[in-house]
Amino acid sequence: MKFVVLLAAVAALSSAASFPGKTEHYRGNQLIRITVEYEEDLKWLRNIEEKMNLDFWTDPSTIRPVDVMVPRDFTSEFKRMLNKRELYYKVLRQDLQDDVDNDLAEAMRALQKKARIGIQTLDDFDYSIYHPFDEIQQWATDVANEYSFVTKFKFGETYEGREIGALEIAAPANAMASDPKPVVYFEGGIHAREWISPATVMFFTGKLLEMYNNGDADARRVLGMFDLHIVPSLNGDGYVFTWTDERLWRKSRQPNPDFGCVGTDLNRNFDAFWGQNGASPWPCSIVYRGFTPLNNPETTAVDAHFQALKAAGRVTKVFIDWHSYSQLILAPWSYSSAAELPAESENQLAAAAAMAAAMNSTNSVAGGYIHGPSARLLYEASGASNDYGFASTPAATYTYVVELRDTGEYGFVLPADQILPSGEESYDGVIALLDYVINNDYD
């Protein structure tokens, strides 16, 4: 079965590479970083974003560097506009197609090599490369087969009918554990182009299980106190589309009736302050919120899972949605920078601080990880997962969006050589966060 999955992945990627129209979307497109110092300039950029539907990789809503992908036929004019407004800018990536080609070529070489080798075991799984969706699902199956206390279950289905696989890690309880143990929920891949997210979630999951089997005290402690529910790749349709058609696709693939634009930003589609700031009612926007909350099967699956946990009397302690990029740990609120912070904010931020410190000490990553309330540190985003995790059905106190590497040099086309360091620092961050909860808020 695994060999068949490998051959299918190679065939799909080979097919995509054979059609230049599918792989040349970004030829000549540049990633430009703009230095913004005044609110008037942010307003000007937001107006451009709305009118020209440019793909802003960092939202022009707070005073900080703003990254935007500019199409090749607009780069000269856009730079002229920036110069006229006396805005300093720097070209981070001269031709994004080169980065996309490098991503896909590296993935192709790795898949072809594995296909030549043939049948492999979980021990052979290569965490240092990006994997297609079917391989991610096969990995989950192999993990469940390898460990007696791990179960793979059907989390839901995507719009195009792909099964979303999830893992439940339910190791034997420690003597001090609650009965039943609280749930920790980790979700990756909600935004299709953020390949580092599923790769990192798989890495730290695999390491946690391996360390547990080896008798490591940290792994034994946290898995003995919590049951982990892990969805490595939620937006399967979008993720597949990034491998076969458009590497920088962000949204789901559910059509929007009466509009030519496909997809919803799933991280604006949750039933938490839906339809307010930082989400667009326009289906062609990359932050399109959907016609109604939870109107995509992927977000419906998340909600159904937590409705079932609530009905079963299960407590969810931690909810983390793993993203890229910017190296941030973002606590509620996302929907408003003006809203009063939750009463639990002190604990949320202290746990995030412990997580950031552990991640920063692992590899001394350039720029470091910083933490804070999402809308105040980054930008406003209503209908977002971390607000849903805290304010809605899960009601998990420790709810975050984690933005992984990097701080913009590569952005969403992060080279595969960044996967292992990202996974290592995230593993240490997870241990530190869960230890904080155990020591300060476990019941």
PDB file of C-alpha atoms in Angstrom, residues 66-299:
ATOM      1  CA  VAL A  66       4.694  44.722   5.075  1.00  0.00           C
ATOM      2  CA  ASP A  67       5.446  41.917   2.589  1.00  0.00           C
ATOM      3  CA  VAL A  68       3.517  41.736  -0.671  1.00  0.00           C
ATOM      4  CA  MET A  69       3.775  39.521  -3.736  1.00  0.00           C
ATOM      5  CA  VAL A  70       3.628  41.737  -6.817  1.00  0.00           C
ATOM      6  CA  PRO A  71       2.842  40.266 -10.274  1.00  0.00           C
ATOM      7  CA  ARG A  72       5.522  40.683 -12.911  1.00  0.00           C
ATOM      8  CA  ASP A  73       3.402  43.031 -15.072  1.00  0.00           C
ATOM      9  CA  PHE A  74       2.886  45.401 -12.144  1.00  0.00           C
ATOM     10  CA  THR A  75       6.275  45.447 -10.414  1.00  0.00           C
ATOM     11  CA  SER A  76       7.616  48.550 -12.203  1.00  0.00           C
ATOM     12  CA  GLU A  77       4.452  50.540 -11.643  1.00  0.00           C
ATOM     13  CA  PHE A  78       4.182  49.437  -8.022  1.00  0.00           C
ATOM     14  CA  LYS A  79       7.759  50.499  -7.302  1.00  0.00           C
ATOM     15  CA  ARG A  80       7.068  53.831  -8.977  1.00  0.00           C
ATOM     16  CA  MET A  81       4.074  54.303  -6.682  1.00  0.00           C
ATOM     17  CA  LEU A  82       6.167  53.456  -3.624  1.00  0.00           C
ATOM     18  CA  ASN A  83       8.873  55.896  -4.681  1.00  0.00           C
ATOM     19  CA  LYS A  84       6.333  58.622  -5.261  1.00  0.00           C
ATOM     20  CA  ARG A  85       4.983  58.095  -1.764  1.00  0.00           C
ATOM     21  CA  GLU A  86       8.563  58.020  -0.414  1.00  0.00           C
ATOM     22  CA  LEU A  87       8.157  54.567   1.063  1.00  0.00           C
ATOM     23  CA  TYR A  88      11.357  52.559   1.487  1.00  0.00           C
ATOM     24  CA  TYR A  89      11.162  49.052   0.076  1.00  0.00           C
ATOM     25  CA  LYS A  90      13.388  46.046  -0.444  1.00  0.00           C
ATOM     26  CA  VAL A  91      12.991  43.187  -2.914  1.00  0.00           C
ATOM     27  CA  LEU A  92      13.191  40.004  -0.835  1.00  0.00           C
ATOM     28  CA  ARG A  93      12.691  37.530  -3.716  1.00  0.00           C
ATOM     29  CA  GLN A  94      13.523  38.588  -7.262  1.00  0.00           C
ATOM     30  CA  ASP A  95      11.571  35.817  -8.982  1.00  0.00           C
ATOM     31  CA  LEU A  96       9.250  33.699  -6.874  1.00  0.00           C
ATOM     32  CA  GLN A  97       8.957  31.096  -9.610  1.00  0.00           C
ATOM     33  CA  ASP A  98      12.569  30.123  -8.918  1.00  0.00           C
ATOM     34  CA  ASP A  99      11.691  29.356  -5.295  1.00  0.00           C
ATOM     35  CA  VAL A 100       8.569  27.448  -6.322  1.00  0.00           C
ATOM     36  CA  ASP A 101      10.558  25.427  -8.858  1.00  0.00           C
ATOM     37  CA  ASN A 102      13.188  24.627  -6.240  1.00  0.00           C
ATOM     38  CA  ASP A 103      10.478  23.424  -3.826  1.00  0.00           C
ATOM     39  CA  LEU A 104       8.876  21.115  -6.365  1.00  0.00           C
ATOM     40  CA  ALA A 105      12.144  19.868  -7.853  1.00  0.00           C
ATOM     41  CA  GLU A 106      13.482  18.952  -4.412  1.00  0.00           C
ATOM     42  CA  ALA A 107      10.239  17.184  -3.545  1.00  0.00           C
ATOM     43  CA  MET A 108      10.320  15.316  -6.868  1.00  0.00           C
ATOM     44  CA  ARG A 109      13.878  14.093  -6.315  1.00  0.00           C
ATOM     45  CA  ALA A 110      13.029  12.848  -2.827  1.00  0.00           C
ATOM     46  CA  LEU A 111       9.892  11.027  -3.991  1.00  0.00           C
ATOM     47  CA  GLN A 112      11.652   9.419  -6.925  1.00  0.00           C
ATOM     48  CA  LYS A 113      14.441   8.209  -4.656  1.00  0.00           C
ATOM     49  CA  LYS A 114      11.963   6.654  -2.249  1.00  0.00           C
ATOM     50  CA  ALA A 115      10.027   5.038  -5.087  1.00  0.00           C
ATOM     51  CA  ARG A 116      13.233   3.413  -6.334  1.00  0.00           C
ATOM     52  CA  ILE A 117      13.936   2.015  -2.879  1.00  0.00           C
ATOM     53  CA  GLY A 118      10.455   0.501  -2.639  1.00  0.00           C
ATOM     54  CA  ILE A 119       8.594  -0.572   0.489  1.00  0.00           C
ATOM     55  CA  GLN A 120       9.626   1.393   3.545  1.00  0.00           C
ATOM     56  CA  THR A 121       8.780   1.375   7.231  1.00  0.00           C
ATOM     57  CA  LEU A 122       7.979   4.222   9.580  1.00  0.00           C
ATOM     58  CA  ASP A 123      11.644   4.195  10.604  1.00  0.00           C
ATOM     59  CA  ASP A 124      12.491   5.234   7.043  1.00  0.00           C
ATOM     60  CA  PHE A 125      10.131   8.189   6.952  1.00  0.00           C
ATOM     61  CA  ASP A 126      12.058  11.285   5.915  1.00  0.00           C
ATOM     62  CA  TYR A 127      11.024  14.222   8.077  1.00  0.00           C
ATOM     63  CA  SER A 128      13.484  16.512   6.303  1.00  0.00           C
ATOM     64  CA  ILE A 129      11.409  16.873   3.126  1.00  0.00           C
ATOM     65  CA  TYR A 130       7.942  18.118   2.238  1.00  0.00           C
ATOM     66  CA  HIS A 131       5.420  15.351   1.589  1.00  0.00           C
ATOM     67  CA  PRO A 132       2.311  15.241  -0.618  1.00  0.00           C
ATOM     68  CA  PHE A 133      -1.080  14.905   1.063  1.00  0.00           C
ATOM     69  CA  ASP A 134      -1.433  11.155   0.436  1.00  0.00           C
ATOM     70  CA  GLU A 135       1.931  10.529   2.058  1.00  0.00           C
ATOM     71  CA  ILE A 136       0.889  12.564   5.083  1.00  0.00           C
ATOM     72  CA  GLN A 137      -2.198  10.373   5.434  1.00  0.00           C
ATOM     73  CA  GLN A 138      -0.086   7.234   4.994  1.00  0.00           C
ATOM     74  CA  TRP A 139       2.297   8.501   7.680  1.00  0.00           C
ATOM     75  CA  ALA A 140      -0.645   8.813  10.074  1.00  0.00           C
ATOM     76  CA  THR A 141      -1.695   5.240   9.281  1.00  0.00           C
ATOM     77  CA  ASP A 142       1.841   3.972   9.851  1.00  0.00           C
ATOM     78  CA  VAL A 143       2.143   5.822  13.157  1.00  0.00           C
ATOM     79  CA  ALA A 144      -1.109   4.282  14.395  1.00  0.00           C
ATOM     80  CA  ASN A 145       0.081   0.825  13.345  1.00  0.00           C
ATOM     81  CA  GLU A 146       3.415   1.303  15.097  1.00  0.00           C
ATOM     82  CA  TYR A 147       2.167   2.409  18.527  1.00  0.00           C
ATOM     83  CA  SER A 148      -0.477   0.532  20.478  1.00  0.00           C
ATOM     84  CA  PHE A 149      -1.774   3.680  22.191  1.00  0.00           C
ATOM     85  CA  VAL A 150      -2.189   5.664  18.961  1.00  0.00           C
ATOM     86  CA  THR A 151      -5.353   5.520  16.854  1.00  0.00           C
ATOM     87  CA  LYS A 152      -5.948   7.016  13.445  1.00  0.00           C
ATOM     88  CA  PHE A 153      -9.504   8.216  12.926  1.00  0.00           C
ATOM     89  CA  LYS A 154     -11.496   9.985  10.248  1.00  0.00           C
ATOM     90  CA  PHE A 155     -11.688  13.614  11.292  1.00  0.00           C
ATOM     91  CA  GLY A 156     -13.843  14.619   8.342  1.00  0.00           C
ATOM     92  CA  GLU A 157     -13.825  15.057   4.571  1.00  0.00           C
ATOM     93  CA  THR A 158     -12.754  17.943   2.385  1.00  0.00           C
ATOM     94  CA  TYR A 159     -15.016  19.541  -0.204  1.00  0.00           C
ATOM     95  CA  GLU A 160     -13.429  17.352  -2.913  1.00  0.00           C
ATOM     96  CA  GLY A 161     -13.978  14.208  -0.849  1.00  0.00           C
ATOM     97  CA  ARG A 162     -10.533  13.622   0.600  1.00  0.00           C
ATOM     98  CA  GLU A 163     -10.491  11.983   3.999  1.00  0.00           C
ATOM     99  CA  ILE A 164      -8.920  14.164   6.681  1.00  0.00           C
ATOM    100  CA  GLY A 165      -6.968  11.796   8.877  1.00  0.00           C
ATOM    101  CA  ALA A 166      -6.265  12.520  12.529  1.00  0.00           C
ATOM    102  CA  LEU A 167      -4.388  10.823  15.339  1.00  0.00           C
ATOM    103  CA  GLU A 168      -5.395  10.263  18.933  1.00  0.00           C
ATOM    104  CA  ILE A 169      -2.418   9.635  21.204  1.00  0.00           C
ATOM    105  CA  ALA A 170      -3.736   8.124  24.414  1.00  0.00           C
ATOM    106  CA  ALA A 171      -0.772   6.764  26.351  1.00  0.00           C
ATOM    107  CA  PRO A 172      -1.299   5.164  29.769  1.00  0.00           C
ATOM    108  CA  ALA A 173      -2.124   7.814  32.366  1.00  0.00           C
ATOM    109  CA  ASN A 174       0.335   8.981  34.987  1.00  0.00           C
ATOM    110  CA  ALA A 175      -0.635   8.530  38.633  1.00  0.00           C
ATOM    111  CA  MET A 176      -1.516  12.235  38.965  1.00  0.00           C
ATOM    112  CA  ALA A 177      -3.481  12.477  35.715  1.00  0.00           C
ATOM    113  CA  SER A 178      -7.148  13.368  35.525  1.00  0.00           C
ATOM    114  CA  ASP A 179      -9.604  10.692  34.467  1.00  0.00           C
ATOM    115  CA  PRO A 180     -10.177  11.073  31.590  1.00  0.00           C
ATOM    116  CA  LYS A 181      -7.074  13.015  30.674  1.00  0.00           C
ATOM    117  CA  PRO A 182      -7.529  16.522  29.242  1.00  0.00           C
ATOM    118  CA  VAL A 183      -7.249  16.883  25.460  1.00  0.00           C
ATOM    119  CA  VAL A 184      -4.511  18.786  23.644  1.00  0.00           C
ATOM    120  CA  TYR A 185      -5.442  19.635  20.057  1.00  0.00           C
ATOM    121  CA  PHE A 186      -2.868  20.381  17.356  1.00  0.00           C
ATOM    122  CA  GLU A 187      -3.913  21.341  13.850  1.00  0.00           C
ATOM    123  CA  GLY A 188      -1.696  21.931  10.811  1.00  0.00           C
ATOM    124  CA  GLY A 189      -2.151  22.979   7.229  1.00  0.00           C
ATOM    125  CA  ILE A 190      -5.258  25.159   7.442  1.00  0.00           C
ATOM    126  CA  HIS A 191      -3.603  27.469   4.893  1.00  0.00           C
ATOM    127  CA  ALA A 192      -2.546  25.395   1.911  1.00  0.00           C
ATOM    128  CA  ARG A 193       0.689  27.148   0.979  1.00  0.00           C
ATOM    129  CA  GLU A 194       2.181  26.962   4.479  1.00  0.00           C
ATOM    130  CA  TRP A 195       3.987  23.668   3.878  1.00  0.00           C
ATOM    131  CA  ILE A 196       6.172  24.027   6.953  1.00  0.00           C
ATOM    132  CA  SER A 197       3.083  23.612   9.146  1.00  0.00           C
ATOM    133  CA  PRO A 198       2.190  19.945   8.391  1.00  0.00           C
ATOM    134  CA  ALA A 199       5.891  19.095   8.155  1.00  0.00           C
ATOM    135  CA  THR A 200       6.554  20.515  11.620  1.00  0.00           C
ATOM    136  CA  VAL A 201       3.477  18.916  13.192  1.00  0.00           C
ATOM    137  CA  MET A 202       4.521  15.519  11.835  1.00  0.00           C
ATOM    138  CA  PHE A 203       8.085  15.960  13.049  1.00  0.00           C
ATOM    139  CA  PHE A 204       7.317  16.846  16.653  1.00  0.00           C
ATOM    140  CA  THR A 205       4.596  14.193  16.805  1.00  0.00           C
ATOM    141  CA  GLY A 206       7.005  11.530  15.576  1.00  0.00           C
ATOM    142  CA  LYS A 207       9.711  12.674  17.962  1.00  0.00           C
ATOM    143  CA  LEU A 208       7.338  12.759  20.919  1.00  0.00           C
ATOM    144  CA  LEU A 209       6.311   9.147  20.287  1.00  0.00           C
ATOM    145  CA  GLU A 210       9.878   7.980  19.705  1.00  0.00           C
ATOM    146  CA  MET A 211      11.110   9.690  22.864  1.00  0.00           C
ATOM    147  CA  TYR A 212       8.215   8.186  24.837  1.00  0.00           C
ATOM    148  CA  ASN A 213       9.136   4.698  23.673  1.00  0.00           C
ATOM    149  CA  ASN A 214      12.754   5.379  24.637  1.00  0.00           C
ATOM    150  CA  GLY A 215      11.695   6.239  28.177  1.00  0.00           C
ATOM    151  CA  ASP A 216      12.379   9.975  27.956  1.00  0.00           C
ATOM    152  CA  ALA A 217      11.087  11.723  31.088  1.00  0.00           C
ATOM    153  CA  ASP A 218       9.644  14.765  29.277  1.00  0.00           C
ATOM    154  CA  ALA A 219       7.708  12.705  26.754  1.00  0.00           C
ATOM    155  CA  ARG A 220       6.495  10.269  29.420  1.00  0.00           C
ATOM    156  CA  ARG A 221       5.311  13.143  31.603  1.00  0.00           C
ATOM    157  CA  VAL A 222       3.285  15.053  29.014  1.00  0.00           C
ATOM    158  CA  LEU A 223       1.766  12.024  27.270  1.00  0.00           C
ATOM    159  CA  GLY A 224       0.889  10.583  30.646  1.00  0.00           C
ATOM    160  CA  MET A 225      -1.037  13.741  31.552  1.00  0.00           C
ATOM    161  CA  PHE A 226      -2.767  14.575  28.248  1.00  0.00           C
ATOM    162  CA  ASP A 227      -4.439  12.864  25.313  1.00  0.00           C
ATOM    163  CA  LEU A 228      -3.292  14.450  22.070  1.00  0.00           C
ATOM    164  CA  HIS A 229      -5.580  14.890  19.073  1.00  0.00           C
ATOM    165  CA  ILE A 230      -3.544  15.802  15.998  1.00  0.00           C
ATOM    166  CA  VAL A 231      -4.705  16.841  12.515  1.00  0.00           C
ATOM    167  CA  PRO A 232      -1.529  17.249  10.455  1.00  0.00           C
ATOM    168  CA  SER A 233      -3.194  18.614   7.294  1.00  0.00           C
ATOM    169  CA  LEU A 234      -6.700  20.062   7.568  1.00  0.00           C
ATOM    170  CA  ASN A 235      -6.992  21.772   4.169  1.00  0.00           C
ATOM    171  CA  GLY A 236      -6.262  18.746   2.015  1.00  0.00           C
ATOM    172  CA  ASP A 237      -7.808  20.095  -1.199  1.00  0.00           C
ATOM    173  CA  GLY A 238      -5.861  23.325  -1.042  1.00  0.00           C
ATOM    174  CA  TYR A 239      -2.645  21.504  -0.131  1.00  0.00           C
ATOM    175  CA  VAL A 240      -2.966  19.146  -3.101  1.00  0.00           C
ATOM    176  CA  PHE A 241      -3.627  22.169  -5.335  1.00  0.00           C
ATOM    177  CA  THR A 242      -0.329  23.723  -4.193  1.00  0.00           C
ATOM    178  CA  TRP A 243       1.487  20.613  -5.432  1.00  0.00           C
ATOM    179  CA  THR A 244      -0.278  20.306  -8.780  1.00  0.00           C
ATOM    180  CA  ASP A 245      -1.351  23.805  -9.856  1.00  0.00           C
ATOM    181  CA  GLU A 246      -0.566  26.862  -7.735  1.00  0.00           C
ATOM    182  CA  ARG A 247       2.138  26.553  -5.099  1.00  0.00           C
ATOM    183  CA  LEU A 248       1.040  29.732  -3.302  1.00  0.00           C
ATOM    184  CA  TRP A 249      -2.665  28.927  -3.070  1.00  0.00           C
ATOM    185  CA  ARG A 250      -3.988  29.742   0.426  1.00  0.00           C
ATOM    186  CA  LYS A 251      -7.700  28.991   0.685  1.00  0.00           C
ATOM    187  CA  SER A 252      -9.960  25.956   0.517  1.00  0.00           C
ATOM    188  CA  ARG A 253     -11.193  24.720  -2.876  1.00  0.00           C
ATOM    189  CA  GLN A 254     -14.931  24.984  -2.292  1.00  0.00           C
ATOM    190  CA  PRO A 255     -16.545  27.013  -5.115  1.00  0.00           C
ATOM    191  CA  ASN A 256     -18.464  30.181  -4.381  1.00  0.00           C
ATOM    192  CA  PRO A 257     -21.764  30.114  -6.331  1.00  0.00           C
ATOM    193  CA  ASP A 258     -22.249  33.033  -8.738  1.00  0.00           C
ATOM    194  CA  PHE A 259     -18.597  34.043  -8.416  1.00  0.00           C
ATOM    195  CA  GLY A 260     -15.621  32.997 -10.492  1.00  0.00           C
ATOM    196  CA  CYS A 261     -13.345  32.909  -7.453  1.00  0.00           C
ATOM    197  CA  VAL A 262     -12.860  29.635  -5.616  1.00  0.00           C
ATOM    198  CA  GLY A 263     -12.189  29.024  -1.961  1.00  0.00           C
ATOM    199  CA  THR A 264     -12.591  30.372   1.546  1.00  0.00           C
ATOM    200  CA  ASP A 265      -9.942  31.400   4.033  1.00  0.00           C
ATOM    201  CA  LEU A 266     -10.695  28.671   6.546  1.00  0.00           C
ATOM    202  CA  ASN A 267      -9.068  30.749   9.275  1.00  0.00           C
ATOM    203  CA  ARG A 268     -11.790  33.377   8.828  1.00  0.00           C
ATOM    204  CA  ASN A 269     -14.642  30.854   8.695  1.00  0.00           C
ATOM    205  CA  PHE A 270     -14.948  29.808  12.344  1.00  0.00           C
ATOM    206  CA  ASP A 271     -17.982  30.711  14.407  1.00  0.00           C
ATOM    207  CA  ALA A 272     -16.136  33.175  16.629  1.00  0.00           C
ATOM    208  CA  PHE A 273     -16.805  36.876  16.037  1.00  0.00           C
ATOM    209  CA  TRP A 274     -17.336  35.870  12.405  1.00  0.00           C
ATOM    210  CA  GLY A 275     -17.575  38.585   9.768  1.00  0.00           C
ATOM    211  CA  GLN A 276     -15.974  41.401  11.735  1.00  0.00           C
ATOM    212  CA  ASN A 277     -12.590  43.074  11.218  1.00  0.00           C
ATOM    213  CA  GLY A 278      -9.834  41.426   9.239  1.00  0.00           C
ATOM    214  CA  ALA A 279     -12.074  39.224   7.104  1.00  0.00           C
ATOM    215  CA  SER A 280     -13.494  40.007   3.692  1.00  0.00           C
ATOM    216  CA  PRO A 281     -17.030  39.463   2.344  1.00  0.00           C
ATOM    217  CA  TRP A 282     -15.556  39.367  -1.200  1.00  0.00           C
ATOM    218  CA  PRO A 283     -15.021  35.791  -2.487  1.00  0.00           C
ATOM    219  CA  CYS A 284     -11.952  36.761  -4.528  1.00  0.00           C
ATOM    220  CA  SER A 285     -10.105  38.018  -1.430  1.00  0.00           C
ATOM    221  CA  ILE A 286      -7.475  35.747   0.105  1.00  0.00           C
ATOM    222  CA  VAL A 287      -9.110  36.447   3.494  1.00  0.00           C
ATOM    223  CA  TYR A 288     -12.644  35.667   2.304  1.00  0.00           C
ATOM    224  CA  ARG A 289     -14.731  34.670   5.311  1.00  0.00           C
ATOM    225  CA  GLY A 290     -17.301  32.450   3.557  1.00  0.00           C
ATOM    226  CA  PHE A 291     -21.019  33.068   3.089  1.00  0.00           C
ATOM    227  CA  THR A 292     -21.740  31.943   6.636  1.00  0.00           C
ATOM    228  CA  PRO A 293     -19.616  30.683   9.534  1.00  0.00           C
ATOM    229  CA  LEU A 294     -18.550  27.043   9.290  1.00  0.00           C
ATOM    230  CA  ASN A 295     -19.865  26.726   5.735  1.00  0.00           C
ATOM    231  CA  ASN A 296     -16.815  24.746   4.606  1.00  0.00           C
ATOM    232  CA  PRO A 297     -16.605  21.021   5.431  1.00  0.00           C
ATOM    233  CA  GLU A 298     -13.109  21.430   6.886  1.00  0.00           C
ATOM    234  CA  THR A 299     -14.164  23.953   9.554  1.00  0.00           C
TER     235      THR A 299
END
